[in-house]
Structures are given as C-alpha cells and as structure tokens.
mmCIF file of C-alpha atoms and ligand atoms in Angstrom:
data_model
loop_
_atom_site.group_PDB
_atom_site.id
_atom_site.type_symbol
_atom_site.label_atom_id
_atom_site.label_comp_id
_atom_site.label_asym_id
_atom_site.label_seq_id
_atom_site.Cartn_x
_atom_site.Cartn_y
_atom_site.Cartn_z
ATOM 1 C CA MET A 1 128.022 106.985 101.813
ATOM 2 C CA HIS A 2 127.760 103.316 102.711
ATOM 3 C CA VAL A 3 130.499 101.691 104.780
ATOM 4 C CA MET A 4 129.658 97.995 105.114
ATOM 5 C CA GLY A 5 130.119 96.414 108.505
ATOM 6 C CA LYS A 6 130.310 99.656 110.469
ATOM 7 C CA SER A 7 127.621 101.798 111.995
ATOM 8 C CA PRO A 8 128.475 105.202 113.472
ATOM 9 C CA LEU A 9 127.819 105.755 117.177
ATOM 10 C CA LYS A 10 125.414 108.557 116.325
ATOM 11 C CA PRO A 11 123.797 107.757 112.974
ATOM 12 C CA ARG A 12 122.636 110.813 111.024
ATOM 13 C CA LEU A 13 119.000 110.398 110.034
ATOM 14 C CA VAL A 14 116.713 111.672 107.294
ATOM 15 C CA LEU A 15 112.951 111.318 107.788
ATOM 16 C CA TYR A 16 110.658 110.856 104.783
ATOM 17 C CA GLY A 17 107.064 111.055 106.056
ATOM 18 C CA THR A 18 106.442 113.111 109.179
ATOM 19 C CA GLY A 19 103.093 111.718 110.351
ATOM 20 C CA GLN A 20 102.425 109.612 113.441
ATOM 21 C CA PHE A 21 105.467 107.325 113.062
ATOM 22 C CA GLY A 22 107.832 109.900 111.550
ATOM 23 C CA GLN A 23 107.156 112.024 114.650
ATOM 24 C CA ARG A 24 107.702 109.052 116.957
ATOM 25 C CA ILE A 25 111.043 108.380 115.275
ATOM 26 C CA ALA A 26 111.930 112.073 115.661
ATOM 27 C CA ARG A 27 111.224 111.881 119.407
ATOM 28 C CA LEU A 28 113.283 108.688 119.789
ATOM 29 C CA ALA A 29 116.186 110.240 117.857
ATOM 30 C CA VAL A 30 116.160 113.307 120.111
ATOM 31 C CA GLU A 31 116.002 111.063 123.212
ATOM 32 C CA LYS A 32 119.047 109.092 121.980
ATOM 33 C CA ASN A 33 120.843 112.193 120.700
ATOM 34 C CA TRP A 34 121.022 110.897 117.114
ATOM 35 C CA PRO A 35 120.993 113.869 114.716
ATOM 36 C CA ILE A 36 118.155 114.384 112.224
ATOM 37 C CA VAL A 37 119.577 116.246 109.256
ATOM 38 C CA ALA A 38 116.471 116.606 107.065
ATOM 39 C CA ALA A 39 112.764 115.827 106.998
ATOM 40 C CA TYR A 40 110.462 115.521 103.993
ATOM 41 C CA ASN A 41 106.714 115.196 103.561
ATOM 42 C CA ARG A 42 104.219 115.594 100.750
ATOM 43 C CA ALA A 43 102.746 119.083 100.314
ATOM 44 C CA GLY A 44 100.386 120.174 103.094
ATOM 45 C CA PRO A 45 100.343 121.785 106.502
ATOM 46 C CA LYS A 46 103.406 119.926 107.861
ATOM 47 C CA VAL A 47 105.671 121.422 105.207
ATOM 48 C CA GLY A 48 107.413 124.536 106.542
ATOM 49 C CA GLN A 49 106.991 123.560 110.198
ATOM 50 C CA ASP A 50 109.924 122.827 112.479
ATOM 51 C CA LEU A 51 110.098 119.072 113.123
ATOM 52 C CA GLY A 52 110.547 119.541 116.890
ATOM 53 C CA ARG A 53 107.291 121.517 117.181
ATOM 54 C CA LEU A 54 105.487 119.138 114.823
ATOM 55 C CA ALA A 55 106.606 116.124 116.878
ATOM 56 C CA GLY A 56 105.291 117.714 120.074
ATOM 57 C CA LEU A 57 108.705 118.348 121.627
ATOM 58 C CA GLY A 58 107.741 121.947 122.408
ATOM 59 C CA ARG A 59 110.939 123.357 120.927
ATOM 60 C CA ASP A 60 112.616 123.857 117.559
ATOM 61 C CA LEU A 61 115.087 121.279 116.267
ATOM 62 C CA GLY A 62 116.215 123.542 113.436
ATOM 63 C CA VAL A 63 114.918 120.976 110.919
ATOM 64 C CA ILE A 64 112.199 122.387 108.694
ATOM 65 C CA VAL A 65 109.903 119.848 107.025
ATOM 66 C CA GLN A 66 110.417 120.178 103.270
ATOM 67 C CA ASP A 67 108.128 119.375 100.356
ATOM 68 C CA CYS A 68 109.392 116.023 99.060
ATOM 69 C CA GLU A 69 108.618 116.974 95.449
ATOM 70 C CA THR A 70 110.665 120.148 95.327
ATOM 71 C CA ALA A 71 113.322 119.764 98.049
ATOM 72 C CA SER A 72 117.026 119.098 97.601
ATOM 73 C CA TYR A 73 118.306 115.674 98.650
ATOM 74 C CA ASP A 74 121.897 116.815 98.811
ATOM 75 C CA VAL A 75 122.359 115.851 102.480
ATOM 76 C CA GLU A 76 125.123 114.285 104.559
ATOM 77 C CA ALA A 77 123.379 111.430 106.358
ATOM 78 C CA ASP A 78 123.708 107.706 107.026
ATOM 79 C CA ILE A 79 120.148 106.524 106.577
ATOM 80 C CA ALA A 80 116.646 107.608 105.570
ATOM 81 C CA LEU A 81 113.590 106.344 107.433
ATOM 82 C CA VAL A 82 110.551 106.159 105.178
ATOM 83 C CA THR A 83 107.218 106.269 107.031
ATOM 84 C CA ALA A 84 104.966 107.531 104.244
ATOM 85 C CA THR A 85 102.724 104.723 102.954
ATOM 86 C CA ASN A 86 102.349 100.960 103.358
ATOM 87 C CA SER A 87 102.856 100.353 99.646
ATOM 88 C CA LEU A 88 106.128 99.786 97.799
ATOM 89 C CA ARG A 89 104.605 101.196 94.616
ATOM 90 C CA GLN A 90 103.438 104.412 96.289
ATOM 91 C CA ASN A 91 106.802 104.778 98.025
ATOM 92 C CA MET A 92 108.858 104.261 94.835
ATOM 93 C CA PRO A 93 109.416 108.003 94.202
ATOM 94 C CA ALA A 94 110.785 108.271 97.753
ATOM 95 C CA TYR A 95 113.097 105.287 97.269
ATOM 96 C CA LYS A 96 114.384 106.712 93.975
ATOM 97 C CA ARG A 97 115.125 110.107 95.516
ATOM 98 C CA LEU A 98 116.790 108.734 98.644
ATOM 99 C CA ILE A 99 118.790 105.964 96.978
ATOM 100 C CA GLY A 100 119.761 108.535 94.335
ATOM 101 C CA ALA A 101 121.158 110.631 97.188
ATOM 102 C CA GLY A 102 123.282 107.677 98.343
ATOM 103 C CA LEU A 103 121.209 106.967 101.464
ATOM 104 C CA ASN A 104 120.471 103.601 103.072
ATOM 105 C CA ILE A 105 116.717 103.102 103.465
ATOM 106 C CA LEU A 106 114.817 101.678 106.404
ATOM 107 C CA CYS A 107 111.130 101.595 105.586
ATOM 108 C CA LEU A 108 108.047 101.075 107.742
ATOM 109 C CA ALA A 109 105.845 100.056 104.794
ATOM 110 C CA GLY A 110 104.261 96.689 105.530
ATOM 111 C CA GLN A 111 105.204 95.636 101.988
ATOM 112 C CA ALA A 112 108.876 96.379 102.647
ATOM 113 C CA TYR A 113 109.536 93.480 105.084
ATOM 114 C CA TYR A 114 109.438 90.942 102.244
ATOM 115 C CA PRO A 115 109.223 92.860 98.978
ATOM 116 C CA TYR A 116 109.563 89.695 96.860
ATOM 117 C CA GLY A 117 106.235 88.339 98.174
ATOM 118 C CA ASN A 118 104.402 91.572 97.402
ATOM 119 C CA GLU A 119 105.797 93.098 94.236
ATOM 120 C CA PRO A 120 108.535 90.874 92.762
ATOM 121 C CA GLU A 121 109.276 93.231 89.855
ATOM 122 C CA LEU A 122 109.548 96.292 92.072
ATOM 123 C CA ALA A 123 111.661 94.272 94.504
ATOM 124 C CA ALA A 124 114.114 93.473 91.684
ATOM 125 C CA GLU A 125 114.184 97.161 90.693
ATOM 126 C CA ILE A 126 114.813 98.336 94.271
ATOM 127 C CA ASP A 127 117.494 95.698 94.789
ATOM 128 C CA ALA A 128 119.300 96.696 91.577
ATOM 129 C CA MET A 129 119.056 100.429 92.385
ATOM 130 C CA ALA A 130 120.364 99.896 95.916
ATOM 131 C CA LYS A 131 123.256 97.686 94.786
ATOM 132 C CA LYS A 132 124.242 100.212 92.122
ATOM 133 C CA ALA A 133 124.250 103.016 94.704
ATOM 134 C CA ASN A 134 126.019 100.815 97.282
ATOM 135 C CA VAL A 135 123.246 101.241 99.866
ATOM 136 C CA THR A 136 120.923 98.895 101.773
ATOM 137 C CA PHE A 137 117.124 98.689 101.642
ATOM 138 C CA THR A 138 115.320 97.063 104.600
ATOM 139 C CA GLY A 139 111.738 96.952 105.818
ATOM 140 C CA SER A 140 111.018 96.732 109.532
ATOM 141 C CA GLY A 141 108.456 97.575 112.189
ATOM 142 C CA ILE A 142 106.517 95.648 114.794
ATOM 143 C CA TRP A 143 106.577 92.392 112.788
ATOM 144 C CA ASP A 144 110.358 92.186 113.108
ATOM 145 C CA THR A 145 110.300 90.409 116.474
ATOM 146 C CA SER A 146 106.638 89.540 116.965
ATOM 147 C CA ARG A 147 105.924 87.890 113.626
ATOM 148 C CA ILE A 148 109.176 87.204 111.760
ATOM 149 C CA TRP A 149 111.883 86.460 114.329
ATOM 150 C CA SER A 150 109.495 84.650 116.703
ATOM 151 C CA GLY A 151 108.616 82.267 113.842
ATOM 152 C CA ILE A 152 112.271 81.686 113.008
ATOM 153 C CA LEU A 153 113.170 81.088 116.648
ATOM 154 C CA VAL A 154 110.309 78.686 117.373
ATOM 155 C CA ALA A 155 111.370 76.484 114.461
ATOM 156 C CA GLY A 156 115.020 76.620 115.500
ATOM 157 C CA ALA A 157 114.696 73.928 118.154
ATOM 158 C CA CYS A 158 113.023 71.363 115.871
ATOM 159 C CA THR A 159 114.522 68.327 114.167
ATOM 160 C CA GLU A 160 111.267 67.679 112.259
ATOM 161 C CA ILE A 161 108.681 70.193 111.060
ATOM 162 C CA LYS A 162 105.249 69.174 109.795
ATOM 163 C CA SER A 163 103.614 72.612 109.806
ATOM 164 C CA LEU A 164 103.737 76.060 111.388
ATOM 165 C CA ALA A 165 100.833 78.229 112.491
ATOM 166 C CA HIS A 166 100.692 81.932 113.307
ATOM 167 C CA ARG A 167 97.783 83.598 115.121
ATOM 168 C CA SER A 168 97.425 87.141 116.386
ATOM 169 C CA ILE A 169 95.025 89.801 117.575
ATOM 170 C CA THR A 170 96.087 93.428 117.182
ATOM 171 C CA ASP A 171 94.266 96.321 118.839
ATOM 172 C CA ILE A 172 93.963 98.737 115.946
ATOM 173 C CA SER A 173 92.497 101.524 118.084
ATOM 174 C CA ARG A 174 96.072 102.254 119.171
ATOM 175 C CA GLN A 175 97.353 102.825 115.656
ATOM 176 C CA ILE A 176 94.563 104.253 113.532
ATOM 177 C CA VAL A 177 94.486 108.028 113.627
ATOM 178 C CA SER A 178 92.095 108.805 110.756
ATOM 179 C CA GLN A 179 88.730 107.695 109.365
ATOM 180 C CA GLU A 180 90.644 106.674 106.228
ATOM 181 C CA GLN A 181 92.835 104.232 108.179
ATOM 182 C CA ALA A 182 89.721 102.879 109.960
ATOM 183 C CA ARG A 183 87.951 102.297 106.637
ATOM 184 C CA GLU A 184 90.967 100.425 105.211
ATOM 185 C CA LEU A 185 90.332 97.815 107.926
ATOM 186 C CA ALA A 186 86.551 97.879 107.416
ATOM 187 C CA VAL A 187 85.939 99.341 110.891
ATOM 188 C CA GLY A 188 82.407 100.685 111.219
ATOM 189 C CA ILE A 189 80.959 99.282 107.990
ATOM 190 C CA PRO A 190 77.998 96.859 107.989
ATOM 191 C CA ALA A 191 79.325 93.273 107.663
ATOM 192 C CA LYS A 192 77.318 92.588 104.491
ATOM 193 C CA GLU A 193 79.137 95.466 102.755
ATOM 194 C CA PHE A 194 82.499 93.821 103.472
ATOM 195 C CA TYR A 195 82.309 91.556 100.439
ATOM 196 C CA GLU A 196 80.098 93.870 98.321
ATOM 197 C CA LYS A 197 82.569 96.746 98.589
ATOM 198 C CA GLY A 198 85.625 94.653 97.781
ATOM 199 C CA TYR A 199 87.503 94.762 101.070
ATOM 200 C CA GLY A 200 88.744 91.313 100.026
ATOM 201 C CA ASP A 201 90.928 92.962 97.382
ATOM 202 C CA ALA A 202 92.671 95.330 99.758
ATOM 203 C CA LEU A 203 96.428 95.770 99.965
ATOM 204 C CA ILE A 204 96.477 93.875 103.258
ATOM 205 C CA SER A 205 95.618 90.604 101.533
ATOM 206 C CA LEU A 206 98.981 90.832 99.744
ATOM 207 C CA LEU A 207 100.746 92.164 102.778
ATOM 208 C CA TYR A 208 99.963 89.612 105.453
ATOM 209 C CA LYS A 209 100.557 86.502 103.366
ATOM 210 C CA THR A 210 104.210 87.545 103.358
ATOM 211 C CA ILE A 211 104.464 86.680 107.074
ATOM 212 C CA PRO A 212 104.258 82.885 106.572
ATOM 213 C CA GLU A 213 106.171 83.252 103.281
ATOM 214 C CA HIS A 214 108.957 85.245 104.925
ATOM 215 C CA VAL A 215 109.304 82.837 107.855
ATOM 216 C CA LEU A 216 109.243 79.721 105.633
ATOM 217 C CA ALA A 217 111.868 81.244 103.318
ATOM 218 C CA ALA A 218 114.006 82.361 106.256
ATOM 219 C CA ILE A 219 114.114 78.820 107.667
ATOM 220 C CA GLY A 220 115.143 77.332 104.339
ATOM 221 C CA TYR A 221 111.959 76.306 102.518
ATOM 222 C CA THR A 222 111.615 77.045 98.812
ATOM 223 C CA ASP A 223 109.127 77.668 96.019
ATOM 224 C CA ILE A 224 106.398 78.897 98.385
ATOM 225 C CA LYS A 225 102.835 79.309 97.090
ATOM 226 C CA SER A 226 100.151 81.129 99.120
ATOM 227 C CA THR A 227 96.432 81.608 99.266
ATOM 228 C CA VAL A 228 94.786 84.371 101.263
ATOM 229 C CA ARG A 229 91.272 85.528 102.066
ATOM 230 C CA LEU A 230 89.869 88.356 104.170
ATOM 231 C CA GLU A 231 86.885 88.061 106.508
ATOM 232 C CA PRO A 232 84.924 90.648 108.493
ATOM 233 C CA VAL A 233 85.230 90.528 112.293
ATOM 234 C CA VAL A 234 82.021 91.382 114.143
ATOM 235 C CA PHE A 235 81.092 91.459 117.813
ATOM 236 C CA ASP A 236 77.727 90.756 119.411
ATOM 237 C CA GLU A 237 78.034 93.882 121.563
ATOM 238 C CA PRO A 238 78.608 97.568 120.741
ATOM 239 C CA VAL A 239 82.150 98.905 120.863
ATOM 240 C CA SER A 240 83.447 102.482 120.919
ATOM 241 C CA LEU A 241 86.303 104.052 118.999
ATOM 242 C CA ALA A 242 87.318 107.651 119.703
ATOM 243 C CA LEU A 243 87.250 108.512 115.978
ATOM 244 C CA PHE A 244 83.506 107.761 115.733
ATOM 245 C CA ASP A 245 80.939 109.896 117.513
ATOM 246 C CA LYS A 246 78.762 106.879 118.373
ATOM 247 C CA PRO A 247 79.558 103.237 119.239
ATOM 248 C CA ILE A 248 79.835 100.668 116.439
ATOM 249 C CA PRO A 249 76.669 98.540 116.751
ATOM 250 C CA PRO A 250 76.701 94.725 117.035
ATOM 251 C CA GLY A 251 76.895 93.164 113.572
ATOM 252 C CA ASP A 252 78.963 95.977 112.032
ATOM 253 C CA CYS A 253 82.644 95.307 111.374
ATOM 254 C CA VAL A 254 85.135 95.967 114.140
ATOM 255 C CA GLY A 255 88.035 94.934 111.933
ATOM 256 C CA THR A 256 89.385 92.436 109.442
ATOM 257 C CA ARG A 257 90.616 88.836 109.740
ATOM 258 C CA ILE A 258 93.296 87.726 107.290
ATOM 259 C CA VAL A 259 93.516 83.980 106.720
ATOM 260 C CA CYS A 260 96.522 82.706 104.761
ATOM 261 C CA GLU A 261 98.113 79.406 103.906
ATOM 262 C CA SER A 262 101.588 79.078 102.394
ATOM 263 C CA VAL A 263 102.922 75.741 101.172
ATOM 264 C CA ALA A 264 106.553 75.092 100.291
ATOM 265 C CA ARG A 265 107.877 72.650 97.681
ATOM 266 C CA GLU A 266 109.202 70.500 100.535
ATOM 267 C CA GLY A 267 105.577 69.922 101.657
ATOM 268 C CA VAL A 268 105.664 72.017 104.828
ATOM 269 C CA LYS A 269 102.729 74.380 105.358
ATOM 270 C CA ALA A 270 102.559 77.644 107.334
ATOM 271 C CA THR A 271 99.145 79.098 108.139
ATOM 272 C CA ALA A 272 98.302 82.507 109.544
ATOM 273 C CA GLU A 273 95.113 83.845 111.092
ATOM 274 C CA ILE A 274 95.540 87.523 111.853
ATOM 275 C CA GLU A 275 92.858 89.736 113.351
ATOM 276 C CA LEU A 276 93.278 93.511 113.087
ATOM 277 C CA ARG A 277 90.396 94.818 115.115
ATOM 278 C CA LEU A 278 89.023 96.663 118.094
ATOM 279 C CA PHE A 279 89.247 94.909 121.453
ATOM 280 C CA LYS A 280 86.744 93.948 124.126
ATOM 281 C CA PRO A 281 87.669 95.015 127.661
ATOM 282 C CA GLY A 282 90.352 92.761 129.133
ATOM 283 C CA GLU A 283 91.721 91.411 125.836
ATOM 284 C CA VAL A 284 95.516 91.527 125.491
ATOM 285 C CA GLU A 285 97.274 92.017 122.183
ATOM 286 C CA HIS A 286 99.282 88.934 121.299
ATOM 287 C CA MET A 287 101.015 87.070 118.511
ATOM 288 C CA VAL A 288 101.625 83.321 118.608
ATOM 289 C CA TRP A 289 103.757 80.988 116.484
ATOM 290 C CA THR A 290 103.300 77.241 116.927
ATOM 291 C CA VAL A 291 105.310 74.468 115.314
ATOM 292 C CA ASP A 292 103.836 71.039 114.846
ATOM 293 C CA GLY A 293 106.988 68.964 114.697
ATOM 294 C CA MET A 294 109.595 67.413 116.883
ATOM 295 C CA PRO A 295 109.283 68.890 119.429
ATOM 296 C CA LYS A 296 105.941 70.733 119.358
ATOM 297 C CA THR A 297 106.719 74.299 120.436
ATOM 298 C CA GLN A 298 105.002 77.654 120.845
ATOM 299 C CA ILE A 299 106.144 81.245 121.302
ATOM 300 C CA ARG A 300 103.695 83.934 122.409
ATOM 301 C CA THR A 301 104.441 87.664 122.393
ATOM 302 C CA GLU A 302 102.157 89.949 124.388
ATOM 303 C CA ARG A 303 102.356 93.713 124.438
ATOM 304 C CA ASN A 304 100.397 96.721 125.521
ATOM 305 C CA ASP A 305 101.870 99.413 123.269
ATOM 306 C CA SER A 306 102.048 98.354 119.644
ATOM 307 C CA ALA A 307 102.559 101.885 118.336
ATOM 308 C CA HIS A 308 105.699 102.262 120.437
ATOM 309 C CA ALA A 309 106.796 98.754 119.416
ATOM 310 C CA SER A 310 106.432 99.633 115.712
ATOM 311 C CA ALA A 311 108.465 102.811 116.021
ATOM 312 C CA ALA A 312 111.055 101.251 118.331
ATOM 313 C CA SER A 313 111.530 98.190 116.091
ATOM 314 C CA LEU A 314 112.192 100.469 113.136
ATOM 315 C CA PHE A 315 114.485 102.699 115.143
ATOM 316 C CA ASN A 316 116.463 99.805 116.667
ATOM 317 C CA ARG A 317 117.222 98.367 113.201
ATOM 318 C CA ILE A 318 119.079 101.539 112.158
ATOM 319 C CA PRO A 319 122.596 100.290 113.080
ATOM 320 C CA ASP A 320 122.044 96.911 111.348
ATOM 321 C CA VAL A 321 120.895 98.555 108.126
ATOM 322 C CA ILE A 322 123.830 100.959 108.035
ATOM 323 C CA ALA A 323 126.200 98.016 108.578
ATOM 324 C CA ALA A 324 124.558 95.644 106.053
ATOM 325 C CA GLN A 325 125.651 94.812 102.529
ATOM 326 C CA PRO A 326 124.090 96.717 99.603
ATOM 327 C CA GLY A 327 120.747 95.733 98.059
ATOM 328 C CA ILE A 328 117.576 94.478 99.728
ATOM 329 C CA VAL A 329 118.502 92.902 103.061
ATOM 330 C CA LEU A 330 115.613 91.389 105.034
ATOM 331 C CA VAL A 331 115.380 91.645 108.816
ATOM 332 C CA SER A 332 115.443 87.834 108.840
ATOM 333 C CA GLN A 333 118.967 88.056 107.369
ATOM 334 C CA MET A 334 120.227 90.438 110.057
ATOM 335 C CA GLY A 335 119.881 88.438 113.252
ATOM 336 C CA PRO A 336 117.378 89.163 116.033
ATOM 337 C CA LEU A 337 116.662 92.790 116.848
ATOM 338 C CA LYS A 338 118.838 94.407 119.516
ATOM 339 C CA HIS A 339 117.594 96.999 121.987
ATOM 340 C CA THR A 340 118.838 100.591 122.242
ATOM 341 C CA ALA A 341 118.182 100.872 125.975
ATOM 342 C CA LEU A 342 121.851 101.526 126.673
ATOM 343 C CA VAL A 343 122.234 104.192 123.970
HETATM 344 N N1 LIG B 1 105.491 97.955 109.202
HETATM 345 C C1 LIG B 1 104.728 98.089 110.276
HETATM 346 O O1 LIG B 1 104.798 97.285 111.201
HETATM 347 C C2 LIG B 1 103.826 99.297 110.370
HETATM 348 C C3 LIG B 1 103.329 99.676 111.607
HETATM 349 C C4 LIG B 1 102.535 100.801 111.679
HETATM 350 C C5 LIG B 1 102.245 101.538 110.534
HETATM 351 N N2 LIG B 1 102.722 101.138 109.315
HETATM 352 C C6 LIG B 1 102.468 101.943 108.090
HETATM 353 O O2 LIG B 1 103.378 103.027 108.097
HETATM 354 C C7 LIG B 1 102.824 104.128 107.366
HETATM 355 C C8 LIG B 1 102.951 105.386 108.197
HETATM 356 O O3 LIG B 1 102.055 105.300 109.309
HETATM 357 P P1 LIG B 1 101.584 106.592 110.091
HETATM 358 O O4 LIG B 1 100.614 106.139 111.109
HETATM 359 O O5 LIG B 1 102.785 107.385 110.475
HETATM 360 O O6 LIG B 1 100.771 107.370 108.961
HETATM 361 P P2 LIG B 1 100.466 108.927 108.925
HETATM 362 O O7 LIG B 1 100.305 109.484 110.296
HETATM 363 O O8 LIG B 1 99.377 109.092 107.928
HETATM 364 O O9 LIG B 1 101.844 109.532 108.343
HETATM 365 C C9 LIG B 1 102.255 109.378 107.031
HETATM 366 C C10 LIG B 1 102.972 110.670 106.660
HETATM 367 O O10 LIG B 1 103.535 110.528 105.361
HETATM 368 C C11 LIG B 1 103.007 111.539 104.514
HETATM 369 N N3 LIG B 1 102.815 110.932 103.206
HETATM 370 C C12 LIG B 1 101.828 110.084 102.818
HETATM 371 N N4 LIG B 1 102.029 109.717 101.548
HETATM 372 C C13 LIG B 1 103.141 110.357 101.133
HETATM 373 C C14 LIG B 1 103.844 110.387 99.909
HETATM 374 N N5 LIG B 1 103.424 109.693 98.867
HETATM 375 N N6 LIG B 1 104.958 111.152 99.833
HETATM 376 C C15 LIG B 1 105.392 111.856 100.900
HETATM 377 N N7 LIG B 1 104.760 111.888 102.078
HETATM 378 C C16 LIG B 1 103.651 111.131 102.186
HETATM 379 C C17 LIG B 1 101.702 112.007 105.134
HETATM 380 O O11 LIG B 1 101.433 113.340 104.741
HETATM 381 P P3 LIG B 1 100.101 114.170 105.108
HETATM 382 O O12 LIG B 1 100.599 115.327 105.912
HETATM 383 O O13 LIG B 1 99.506 114.574 103.827
HETATM 384 O O14 LIG B 1 99.191 113.254 105.875
HETATM 385 C C18 LIG B 1 102.013 111.866 106.623
HETATM 386 O O15 LIG B 1 102.670 113.003 107.137
HETATM 387 C C19 LIG B 1 101.372 103.760 107.088
HETATM 388 O O16 LIG B 1 101.249 103.381 105.751
HETATM 389 C C20 LIG B 1 101.104 102.597 108.030
HETATM 390 O O17 LIG B 1 100.133 101.715 107.530
HETATM 391 C C21 LIG B 1 103.509 100.038 109.224
#
C-alpha cells in the first residue's frame, strides 16, 4: 500500500524479470538486507529455481521464481522492479498485474524514463491506472544521472540558452549477453545491410530521442518536436566480441549511432549523438552535455562499469519511488539520485 512521502528503512521488493539485471538487483538487495518477497519471470528454465541460486549467490533465498502468467500477485511488498523488456507495450501485462496488486513500479525499460515521448497513449493509460491504485510508476537506469540529470544540471547555471548538445559512447560489450541483443544494435552485420534490413525502424530510434525531449521538458521548454535517424558504426580494423567465435571484420557494423534533434516552441534546440558500440582499446565510456548559452558549460560523465551503474541507478531510486505521489513520476521530478553507500 502506498504511503506518500515515506519510504521504509528496508523496502520489501518484488522482482519481475530475473535475467541479467533482475539478478543484479537481487544481489544488491541481499547486500543491503532489503527483503525480496517474490520473483516472477516468463515460462522457461528460471521458473522454479531459487532466486539466490539463480543470481549466483550460492545459497537459497527461499524465493522461488514463479511463472508470471500463472502466479499469484497477492504479496505484501512496497515496490516491484520490472526488468523484463525495453518496451512499454511488451511490459504492459506486467504493469497491469503489479499495479493491480497495489505495488509501486520502478522499471528499467528504456521507454519508461519518459513514457510520453515513446507511447503517449500507453503513458496516459499507465498514469491513470497508477493514480487509481494510488501507486507510483517510474522509469530509471543508467540514464538517470548520466543523461537526464547531467543535462538538467548543466543548464541550471545559465541565464541564456541557445542550444544543448548531448554526445556519448557506450561500450555495449559490457551489457549484451545474447546474439539477439547484439543483433538489435546491428553488431556483426555488414554495413550495407543496415539500411536494407530496416535497423532504422528499431525501437531505439523512439527510445533515444526521449533523452533531449526529457531534458528540454524538465528545464521548462514546451511543445517539443523531434527527428531521429540511425546510422551504422564501422571500424577500419577487426574487433572481437566474446559472443562471436571470430572477430568482426572491418566494414561490418560494430554498433549503432543514434542522431536526434529536438526543437521546443521557444526556439531552443537539443541535439543528441549517441553511439552504442564496441570499443577500441583505450577508449573510455563517456556521456557529455554541453550548453551553448550564457555561460557556455559542459558536464562529462565517465565510467568503467555501465552494467553496475544501470542496476545501481535503478536500485537507488527505490526510496524515491516509494515516497512519490501516485501516477507516472519521472526521475527528473524527483531530484538528483542519492547513493545507498551508507545503507
Ligand atoms: N534503462 C536502462 O538504462 C537499461 C539498461 C540496461 C538494460 N535495459 C533493458 O532492461 C531489460 C532487461 O535487461 P537484461 O539484460 O536483464 O535482459 P535479460 O537478461 O534478457 O533479462 C530479462 C528477463 O526478463 C524475462 N522476460 C523477458 N520478457 C518477459 C516478459 N514479457 N514477461 C516476463 N518476463 C520476461 C526474461 O526471461 P527468459 O528467461 O525467457 O530470458 C529474462 O529472465 C532489457 O530490455 C534491456 O534492454 C535498460
């Protein structure tokens, strides 16, 4: 049951999706001594396993992964963490079940950070459902600090803003765990197939444009219109990825570049150039926001463990989501993320 403004010292968690990130969240919860009261996954080999064993803890937690289609959602918990898919539409059955059970939702889907920019009708439906059930719906993950809050903060010191620009390179070898995930980012396909096979229509074209949209909206701009295109990223040298038995040759895709431009009614533009790709030796993952204004300012985030950052950002938002008002509440409306190092 939702109690606005208060978060318990030891929030009781439900996990929906027990893959790479669901297991990371399970390990963080055990480390912080926050109870996990139930775990759900679609049918398959994870169902029936103890979550502790599945998450590599080497011991039982007494939480058996249940089939999300057939399980009971009659649980006493404060929040459900959804780490199933990147898509609001695909996650809708999960949201309906969990909101129906009176649970706040914190979701790792990329589309959940700014649902209005992805699926406005679904966003309205989720917002109405959550308000009716008196629970909060929030999307978070690595973008929380590196892409959303860094953009808000860099603009905060300006008295004039002409435009904003976001650039990043993300080392996807740290996050992709299947050939399917690699293919979604065009890794390993010949560059000429990039356009022929319609990678330009992928979910990520919708997803990433919401970064400039979210930041512009969060700093007060209105009526934002965006364009977005996807491009193949290729290297002129071979590069290896553990998932492939031989190196990706020069000229084949090592990832995808997303190029977006969002313009607000007030005339201010935010651009984004985001590369999700393999890295050459020595490259460091980074995200940059620059403001052309008065004064000109730049914030750069560098990190060497984006998978941990994604899981930790989600995990660290738990208290804010439990304490927030009902309905969709964006991370940009919650204040900067706070660490859990002292928990
Ligand atoms: N927001 C961010 O910053 C951010 C960062 C990283 C990742 N992500 C996204 O977060 C999602 C989870 O990532 P991951 O690496 O943990 O993926 P993963 O290892 O594939 O885990 C997903 C888990 O959810 C289960 N699942 C998939 N679809 C489901 C459904 N419709 N209903 C119930 N369970 C379902 C899968 O079941 P199986 O056992 O059948 O595989 C799997 O156990 C991905 O979509 C990823 O793109 C977002």
